[in-house]
Coordinates of C-alpha atoms and ligand atoms in Angstrom, one line a residue:
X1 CA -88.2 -76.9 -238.9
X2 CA -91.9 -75.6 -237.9
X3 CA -92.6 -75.1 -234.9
X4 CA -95.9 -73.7 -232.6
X5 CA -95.9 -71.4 -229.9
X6 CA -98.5 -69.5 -228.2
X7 CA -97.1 -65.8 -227.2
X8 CA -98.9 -64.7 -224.1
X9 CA -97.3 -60.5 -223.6
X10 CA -99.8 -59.9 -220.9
X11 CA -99.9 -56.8 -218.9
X12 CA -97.7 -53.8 -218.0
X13 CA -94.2 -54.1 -218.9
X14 CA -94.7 -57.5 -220.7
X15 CA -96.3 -56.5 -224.3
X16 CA -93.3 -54.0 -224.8
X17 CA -90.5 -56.3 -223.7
X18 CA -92.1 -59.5 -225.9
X19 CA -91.9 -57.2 -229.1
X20 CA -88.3 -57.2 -228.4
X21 CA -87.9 -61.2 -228.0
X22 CA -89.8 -62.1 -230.9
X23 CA -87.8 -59.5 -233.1
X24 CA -84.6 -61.6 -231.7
X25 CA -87.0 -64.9 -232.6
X26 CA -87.4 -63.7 -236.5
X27 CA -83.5 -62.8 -236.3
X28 CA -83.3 -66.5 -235.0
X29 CA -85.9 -67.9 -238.0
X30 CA -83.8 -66.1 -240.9
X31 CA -80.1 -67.0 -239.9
X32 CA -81.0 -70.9 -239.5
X33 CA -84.2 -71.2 -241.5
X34 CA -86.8 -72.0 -238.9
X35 CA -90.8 -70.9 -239.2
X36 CA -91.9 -70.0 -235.9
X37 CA -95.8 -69.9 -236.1
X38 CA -96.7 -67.7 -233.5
X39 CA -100.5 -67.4 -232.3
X40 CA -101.0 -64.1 -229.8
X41 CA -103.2 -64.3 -226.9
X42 CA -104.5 -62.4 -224.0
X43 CA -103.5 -63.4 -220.2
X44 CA -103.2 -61.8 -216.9
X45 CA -105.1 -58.5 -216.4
X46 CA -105.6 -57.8 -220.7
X47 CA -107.9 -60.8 -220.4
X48 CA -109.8 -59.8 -217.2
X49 CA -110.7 -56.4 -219.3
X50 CA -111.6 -57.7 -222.3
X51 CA -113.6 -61.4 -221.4
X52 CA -113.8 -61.1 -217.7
X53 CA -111.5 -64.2 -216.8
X54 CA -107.5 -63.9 -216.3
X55 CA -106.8 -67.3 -218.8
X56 CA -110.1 -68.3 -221.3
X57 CA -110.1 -72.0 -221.7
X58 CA -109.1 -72.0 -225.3
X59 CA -105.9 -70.2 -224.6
X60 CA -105.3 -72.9 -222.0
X61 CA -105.7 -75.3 -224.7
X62 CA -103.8 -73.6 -227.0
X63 CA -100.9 -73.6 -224.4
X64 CA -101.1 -77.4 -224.5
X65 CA -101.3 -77.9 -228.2
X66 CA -98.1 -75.4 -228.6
X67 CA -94.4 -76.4 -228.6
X68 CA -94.3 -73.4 -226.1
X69 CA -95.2 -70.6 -224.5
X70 CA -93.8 -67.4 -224.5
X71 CA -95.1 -65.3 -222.0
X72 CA -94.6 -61.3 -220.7
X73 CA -95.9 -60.3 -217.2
X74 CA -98.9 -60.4 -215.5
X75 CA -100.4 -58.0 -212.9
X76 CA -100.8 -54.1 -211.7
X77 CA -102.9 -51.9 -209.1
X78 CA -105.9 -52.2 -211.8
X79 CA -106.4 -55.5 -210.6
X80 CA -105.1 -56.0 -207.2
X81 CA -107.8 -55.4 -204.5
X82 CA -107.9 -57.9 -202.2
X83 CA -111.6 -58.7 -202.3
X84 CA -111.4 -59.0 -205.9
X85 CA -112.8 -61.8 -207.5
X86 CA -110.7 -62.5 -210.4
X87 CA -106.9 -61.8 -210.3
X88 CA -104.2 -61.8 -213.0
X89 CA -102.0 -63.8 -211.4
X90 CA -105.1 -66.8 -211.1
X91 CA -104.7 -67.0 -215.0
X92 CA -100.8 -67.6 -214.6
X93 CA -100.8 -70.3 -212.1
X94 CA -103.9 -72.0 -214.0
X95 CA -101.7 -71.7 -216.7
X96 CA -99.0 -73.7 -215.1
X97 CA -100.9 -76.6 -214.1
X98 CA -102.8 -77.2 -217.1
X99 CA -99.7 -77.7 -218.6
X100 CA -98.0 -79.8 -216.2
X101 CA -95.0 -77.8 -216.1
X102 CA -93.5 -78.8 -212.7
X103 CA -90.2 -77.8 -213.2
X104 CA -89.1 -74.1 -212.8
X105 CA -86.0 -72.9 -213.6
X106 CA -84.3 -69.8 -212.6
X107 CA -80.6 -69.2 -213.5
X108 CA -78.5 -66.5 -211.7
X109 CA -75.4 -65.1 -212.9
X110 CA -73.6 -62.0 -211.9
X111 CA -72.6 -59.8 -214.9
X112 CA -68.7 -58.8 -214.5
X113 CA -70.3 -54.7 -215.3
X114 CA -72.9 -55.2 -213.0
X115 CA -71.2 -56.0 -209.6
X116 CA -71.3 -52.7 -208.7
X117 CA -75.4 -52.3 -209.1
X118 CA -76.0 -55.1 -206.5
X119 CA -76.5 -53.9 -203.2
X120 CA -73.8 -56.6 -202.0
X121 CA -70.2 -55.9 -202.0
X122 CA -69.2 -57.1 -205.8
X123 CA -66.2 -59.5 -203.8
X124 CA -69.2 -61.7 -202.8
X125 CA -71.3 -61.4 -206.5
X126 CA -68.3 -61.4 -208.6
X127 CA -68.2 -64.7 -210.6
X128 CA -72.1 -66.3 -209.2
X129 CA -73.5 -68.8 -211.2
X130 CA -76.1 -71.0 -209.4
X131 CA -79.4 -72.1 -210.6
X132 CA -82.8 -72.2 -208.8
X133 CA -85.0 -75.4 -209.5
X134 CA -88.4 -74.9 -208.2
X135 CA -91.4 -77.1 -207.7
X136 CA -93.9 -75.3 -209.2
X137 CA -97.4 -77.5 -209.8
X138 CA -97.6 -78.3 -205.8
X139 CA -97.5 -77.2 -202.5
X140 CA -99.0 -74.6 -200.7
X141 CA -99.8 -73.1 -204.2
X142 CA -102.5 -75.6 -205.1
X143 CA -102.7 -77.9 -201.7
X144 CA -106.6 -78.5 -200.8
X145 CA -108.0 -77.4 -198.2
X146 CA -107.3 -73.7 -199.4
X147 CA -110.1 -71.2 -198.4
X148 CA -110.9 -68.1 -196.4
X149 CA -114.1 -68.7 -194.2
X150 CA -116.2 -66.7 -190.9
X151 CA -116.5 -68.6 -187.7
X152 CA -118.5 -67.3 -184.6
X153 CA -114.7 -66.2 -183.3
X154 CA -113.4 -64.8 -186.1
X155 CA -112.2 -65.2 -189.5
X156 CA -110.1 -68.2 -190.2
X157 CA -108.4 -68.9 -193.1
X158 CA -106.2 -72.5 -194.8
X159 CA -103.8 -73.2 -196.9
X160 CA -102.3 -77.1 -197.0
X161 CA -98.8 -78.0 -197.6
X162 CA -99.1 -81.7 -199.5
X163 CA -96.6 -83.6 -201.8
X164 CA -96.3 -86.8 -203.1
X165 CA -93.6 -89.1 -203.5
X166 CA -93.6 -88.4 -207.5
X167 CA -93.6 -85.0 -207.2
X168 CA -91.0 -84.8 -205.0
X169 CA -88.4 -87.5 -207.1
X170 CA -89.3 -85.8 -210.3
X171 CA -88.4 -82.2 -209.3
X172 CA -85.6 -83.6 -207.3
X173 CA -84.6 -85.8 -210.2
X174 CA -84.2 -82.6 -212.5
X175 CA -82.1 -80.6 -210.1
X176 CA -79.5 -83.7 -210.1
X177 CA -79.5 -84.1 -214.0
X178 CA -78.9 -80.1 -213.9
X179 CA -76.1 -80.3 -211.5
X180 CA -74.8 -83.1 -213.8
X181 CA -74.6 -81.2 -217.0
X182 CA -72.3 -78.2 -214.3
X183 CA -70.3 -78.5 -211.5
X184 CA -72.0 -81.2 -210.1
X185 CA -73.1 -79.7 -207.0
X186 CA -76.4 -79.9 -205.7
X187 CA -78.1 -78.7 -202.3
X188 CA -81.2 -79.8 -201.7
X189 CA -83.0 -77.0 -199.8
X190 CA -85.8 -78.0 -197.3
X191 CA -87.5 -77.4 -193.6
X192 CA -87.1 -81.0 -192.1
X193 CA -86.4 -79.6 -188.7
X194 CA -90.2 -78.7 -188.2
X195 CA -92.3 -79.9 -191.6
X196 CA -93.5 -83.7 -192.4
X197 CA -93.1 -82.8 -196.5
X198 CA -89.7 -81.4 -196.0
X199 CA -88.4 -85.2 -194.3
X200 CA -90.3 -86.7 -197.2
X201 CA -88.7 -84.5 -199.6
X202 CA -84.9 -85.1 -197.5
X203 CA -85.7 -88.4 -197.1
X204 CA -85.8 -89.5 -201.2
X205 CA -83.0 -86.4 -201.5
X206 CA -80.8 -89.4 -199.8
X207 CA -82.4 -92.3 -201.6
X208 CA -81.9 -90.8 -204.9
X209 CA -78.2 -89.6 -204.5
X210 CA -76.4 -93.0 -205.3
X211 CA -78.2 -92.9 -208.5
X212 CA -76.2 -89.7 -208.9
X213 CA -72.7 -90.7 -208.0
X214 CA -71.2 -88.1 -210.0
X215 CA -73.4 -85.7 -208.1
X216 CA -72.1 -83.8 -204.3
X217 CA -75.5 -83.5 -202.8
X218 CA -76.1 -81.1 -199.4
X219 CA -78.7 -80.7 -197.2
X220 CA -79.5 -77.3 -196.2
X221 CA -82.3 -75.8 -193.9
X222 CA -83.9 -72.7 -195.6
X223 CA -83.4 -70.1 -193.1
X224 CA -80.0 -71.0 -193.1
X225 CA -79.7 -71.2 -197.0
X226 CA -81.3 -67.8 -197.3
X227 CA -78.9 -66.6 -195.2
X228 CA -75.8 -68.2 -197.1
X229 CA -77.4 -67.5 -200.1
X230 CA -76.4 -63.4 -199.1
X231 CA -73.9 -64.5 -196.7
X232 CA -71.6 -66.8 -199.2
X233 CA -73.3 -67.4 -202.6
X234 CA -70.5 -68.7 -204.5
X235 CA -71.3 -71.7 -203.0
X236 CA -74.1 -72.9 -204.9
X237 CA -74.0 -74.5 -208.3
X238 CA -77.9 -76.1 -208.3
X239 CA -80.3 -75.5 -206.0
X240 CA -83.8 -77.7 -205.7
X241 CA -86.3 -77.1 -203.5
X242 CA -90.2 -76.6 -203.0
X243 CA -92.7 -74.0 -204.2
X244 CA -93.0 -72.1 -201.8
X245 CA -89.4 -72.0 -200.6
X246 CA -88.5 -71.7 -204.7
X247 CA -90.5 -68.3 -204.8
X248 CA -89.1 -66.9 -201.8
X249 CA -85.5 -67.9 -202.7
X250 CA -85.7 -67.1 -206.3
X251 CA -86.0 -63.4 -205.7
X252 CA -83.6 -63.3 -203.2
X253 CA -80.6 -64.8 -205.5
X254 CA -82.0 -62.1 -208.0
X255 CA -80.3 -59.8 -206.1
X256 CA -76.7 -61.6 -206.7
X257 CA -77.0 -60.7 -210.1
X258 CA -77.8 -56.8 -210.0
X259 CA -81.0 -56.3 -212.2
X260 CA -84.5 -58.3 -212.0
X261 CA -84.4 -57.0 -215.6
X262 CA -81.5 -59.8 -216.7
X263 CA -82.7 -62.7 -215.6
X264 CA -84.7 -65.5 -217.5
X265 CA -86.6 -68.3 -216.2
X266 CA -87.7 -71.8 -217.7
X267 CA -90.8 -74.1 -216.6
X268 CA -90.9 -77.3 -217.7
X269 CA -93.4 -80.4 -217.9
X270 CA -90.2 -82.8 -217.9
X271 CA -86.0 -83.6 -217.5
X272 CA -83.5 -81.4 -219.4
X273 CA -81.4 -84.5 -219.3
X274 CA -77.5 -83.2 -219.3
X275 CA -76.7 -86.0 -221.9
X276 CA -79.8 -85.6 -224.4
X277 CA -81.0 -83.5 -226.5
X278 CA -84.2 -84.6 -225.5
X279 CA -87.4 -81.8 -225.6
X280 CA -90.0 -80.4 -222.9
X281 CA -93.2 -78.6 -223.3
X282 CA -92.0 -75.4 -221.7
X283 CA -93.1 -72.1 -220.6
X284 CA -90.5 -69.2 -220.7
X285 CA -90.9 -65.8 -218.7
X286 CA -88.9 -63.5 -217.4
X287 CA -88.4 -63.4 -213.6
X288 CA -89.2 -59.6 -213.1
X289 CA -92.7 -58.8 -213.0
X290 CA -95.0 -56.0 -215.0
X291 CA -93.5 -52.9 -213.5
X292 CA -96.5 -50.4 -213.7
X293 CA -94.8 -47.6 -213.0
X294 CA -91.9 -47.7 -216.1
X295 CA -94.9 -49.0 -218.8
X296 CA -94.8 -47.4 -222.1
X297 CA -91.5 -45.4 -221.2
X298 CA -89.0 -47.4 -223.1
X299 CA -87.2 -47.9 -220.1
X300 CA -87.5 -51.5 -219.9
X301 CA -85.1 -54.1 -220.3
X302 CA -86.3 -56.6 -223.0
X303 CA -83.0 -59.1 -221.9
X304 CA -84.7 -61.2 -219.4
X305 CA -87.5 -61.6 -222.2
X306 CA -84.6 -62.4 -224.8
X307 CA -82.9 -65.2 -222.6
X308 CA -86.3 -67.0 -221.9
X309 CA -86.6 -67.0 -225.7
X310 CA -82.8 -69.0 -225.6
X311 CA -84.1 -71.3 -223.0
X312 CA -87.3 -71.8 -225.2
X313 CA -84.9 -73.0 -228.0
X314 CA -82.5 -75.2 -226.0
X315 CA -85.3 -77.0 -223.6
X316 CA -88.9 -76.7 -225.9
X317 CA -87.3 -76.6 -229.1
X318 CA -84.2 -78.6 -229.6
X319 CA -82.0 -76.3 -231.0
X320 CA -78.8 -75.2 -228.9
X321 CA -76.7 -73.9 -231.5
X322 CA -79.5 -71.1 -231.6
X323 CA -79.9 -70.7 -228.4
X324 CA -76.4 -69.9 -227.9
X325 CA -76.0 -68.1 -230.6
X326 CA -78.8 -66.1 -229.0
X327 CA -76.9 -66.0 -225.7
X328 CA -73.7 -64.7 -227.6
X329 CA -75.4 -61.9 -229.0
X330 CA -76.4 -60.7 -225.6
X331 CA -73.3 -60.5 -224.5
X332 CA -71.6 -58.9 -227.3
X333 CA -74.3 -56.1 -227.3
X334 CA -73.4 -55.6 -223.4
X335 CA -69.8 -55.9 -224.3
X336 CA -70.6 -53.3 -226.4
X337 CA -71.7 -50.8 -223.9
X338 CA -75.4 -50.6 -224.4
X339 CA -77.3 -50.1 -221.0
X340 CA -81.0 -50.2 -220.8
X341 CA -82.5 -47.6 -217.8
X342 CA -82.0 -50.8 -215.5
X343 CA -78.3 -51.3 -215.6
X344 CA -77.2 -47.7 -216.8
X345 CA -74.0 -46.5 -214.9
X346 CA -72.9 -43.0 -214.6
X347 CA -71.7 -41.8 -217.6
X348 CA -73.2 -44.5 -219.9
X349 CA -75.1 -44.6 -222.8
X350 CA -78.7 -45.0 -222.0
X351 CA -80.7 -47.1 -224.5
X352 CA -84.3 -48.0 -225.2
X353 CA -85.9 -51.0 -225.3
X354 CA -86.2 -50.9 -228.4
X355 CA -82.6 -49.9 -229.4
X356 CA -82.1 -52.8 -227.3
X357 CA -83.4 -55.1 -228.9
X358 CA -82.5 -54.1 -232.3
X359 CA -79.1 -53.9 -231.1
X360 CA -79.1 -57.4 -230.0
X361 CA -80.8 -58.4 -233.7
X362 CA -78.1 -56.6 -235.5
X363 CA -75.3 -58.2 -233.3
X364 CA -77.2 -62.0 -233.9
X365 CA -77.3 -61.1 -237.8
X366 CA -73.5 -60.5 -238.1
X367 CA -72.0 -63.6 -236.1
X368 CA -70.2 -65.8 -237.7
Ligands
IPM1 C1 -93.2 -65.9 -209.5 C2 -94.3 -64.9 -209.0 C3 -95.6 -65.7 -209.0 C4 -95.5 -66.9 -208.0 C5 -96.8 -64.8 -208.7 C6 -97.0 -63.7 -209.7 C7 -98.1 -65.7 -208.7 O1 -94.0 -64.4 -207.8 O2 -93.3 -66.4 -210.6 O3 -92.3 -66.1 -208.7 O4 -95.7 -66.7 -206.8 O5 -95.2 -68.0 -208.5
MG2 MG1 -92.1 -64.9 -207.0

């Protein structure tokens, strides 16, 4: 099969960790005998350099007219005055809407060799597997009124919280078909003691729950989820909540799982229905960010990178066998012993990203 997707490396980190993915991609295209046609863009910072503008409007397009986008990291103290006018991270939330990709979703698992690398004691890591769903096209992200503005008092500045009833069921609606496909557990994560979206958002929680029978749906508060979320993570099978609360939240279960440098995320512009094998447009990134200070070192770890790439071909492309086969070579290469900087004990092997990457080609190549 053919298929199009627009590969967006970005800045920092991101351009060395995407040559790693799409080496794993090309292992993917030879074993089953797909063509990936890849088109390479600028985004983020790279683009602010070289045209002045952190997304052009023909990579936007492009983005939309792909299967999928595979993108690095965006970002670094280049860019990041405050009374800048452009900013990378404008070109990646542009990027989002224009392609209607609402649903954001951030799996965290705790690695059995990396308990001992989160800061938590590994009898409350050990054996995590939850899944953030985030609402990522609304909310305080985009909500209008949003500007910055002198009065004869002061500065004053506004950001608007809004959602709509379909924006709400949708997201809500993937975090149930989610929990369906696992252990059926879903909390619905809100602020309904204080916020009018959050007893919207509760309120068609509860309406849509019979629809889900199969589905054990809790309520929880986010200041007290954060908290259990440290406090008693094992808890969780699928989590759904806002944007705002999605970002926050996300990085916090990052911790669970001992290195930002593991973990993939998915954002998609409809359902991963549990029974289907049905396809989204999708945009696949890893969680961790462009991480100035390790560029160009070979220290990076191009596994985050390599997982979005399995998500890509079980949500955007159709193809799970791949995916897991993609999945199975990860672990066999960490099996194996192979440690980037990241996850590198005492007395382990230290690996580049590169060496990683191959590695994880090599181990794809010879599977069964
Ligand atoms: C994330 C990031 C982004 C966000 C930033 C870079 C705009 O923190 O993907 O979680 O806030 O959504
Ligand atoms: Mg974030």
């Amino acid at each position: 099969m053919q298929f199009n997707i627009l590969v967006l490396p970005g800045d920092g980190i991101g351009p060395e960790v995407m040559t790693e993915a799409l080496k794993v991609l090309k292992g993917v295209g030879r074993k089953f005998g797909h063509t990936f046609n890849l088109t390479n863009d600028l985004v983020g910072g790279a683009a602010i350099d070289a045209y002045g503008v952190a997304l052009r409007d023909e990579t936007a397009h492009q983005a939309r007219a792909s299967h999928a986008v595979l993108f690095g990291a965006v970002g670094g103290p280049k860019w990041s005055d405050p009374a800048a006018q452009v900013r990378p991270e404008d070109g990646l939330l542009a990027l989002r809407k224009s392609m209607g990709v609402y649903a954001n979703i951030r799996p965290v698992k705790s690695y059995p060799f990396l308990v001992n690398a989160s800061p938590l004691k590994p009898a409350v890591v050990d054996g995590v597997d939850l899944i953030v769903v985030r609402e990522l096209t609304g909310g305080l992200y985009y909500g209008q009124p949003k500007r910055r503005w002198s009065t004869q008092r002061g500065r004053r500045g506004v950001d608007t919280m809004k959602y709509s009833e379909m924006e709400i069921e949708r997201i809500l609606r993937v975090g149930f078909e989610l929990a369906r496909g696992r252990r059926k557990r879903l909390t619905s994560v809100d602020k309904a003691n204080v916020l009018e979206t959050s007893r919207l958002w509760r309120q068609i929680a509860i309406e849509l729950a019979p629809q889900y029978p199969d589905v054990t749906v809790d309520h929880q508060l986010v200041d007290s989820c954060a908290m259990q979320l440290i406090q008693n993570p094992k808890q969780f099978d699928v989590l759904v909540m806002e944007n705002t609360f999605g970002d926050i939240l996300s990085d916090e279960a990052s911790v669970l799982a001992g290195s930002l440098g593991m973990l993939p995320s998915a954002s998609l512009a409809g359902i991963p229905a549990a029974r289907s094998r049905r396809r989204a447009r999708g945009f696949y990134e890893p969680v961790h960010g462009t991480a100035p200070d390790i560029a160009g070192q070979g220290k990076a770890n191009p596994i985050a990178t390599v997982l979005s790439t399995a998500m890509m071909l079980r949500y955007s492309l159709g193809l799970p066998k791949e995916a897991q086969a993609v999945e199975q070579a990860v672990d066999r290469v960490l099996e194996g012993g192979q440690r980037t900087a990241d996850i590198v004990a005492q007395g382990e092997r230290q690996v580049t990203t590169s060496q990683m990457g191959n590695a994880i080609v090599e181990a794809l190549a010879s599977a069964a």
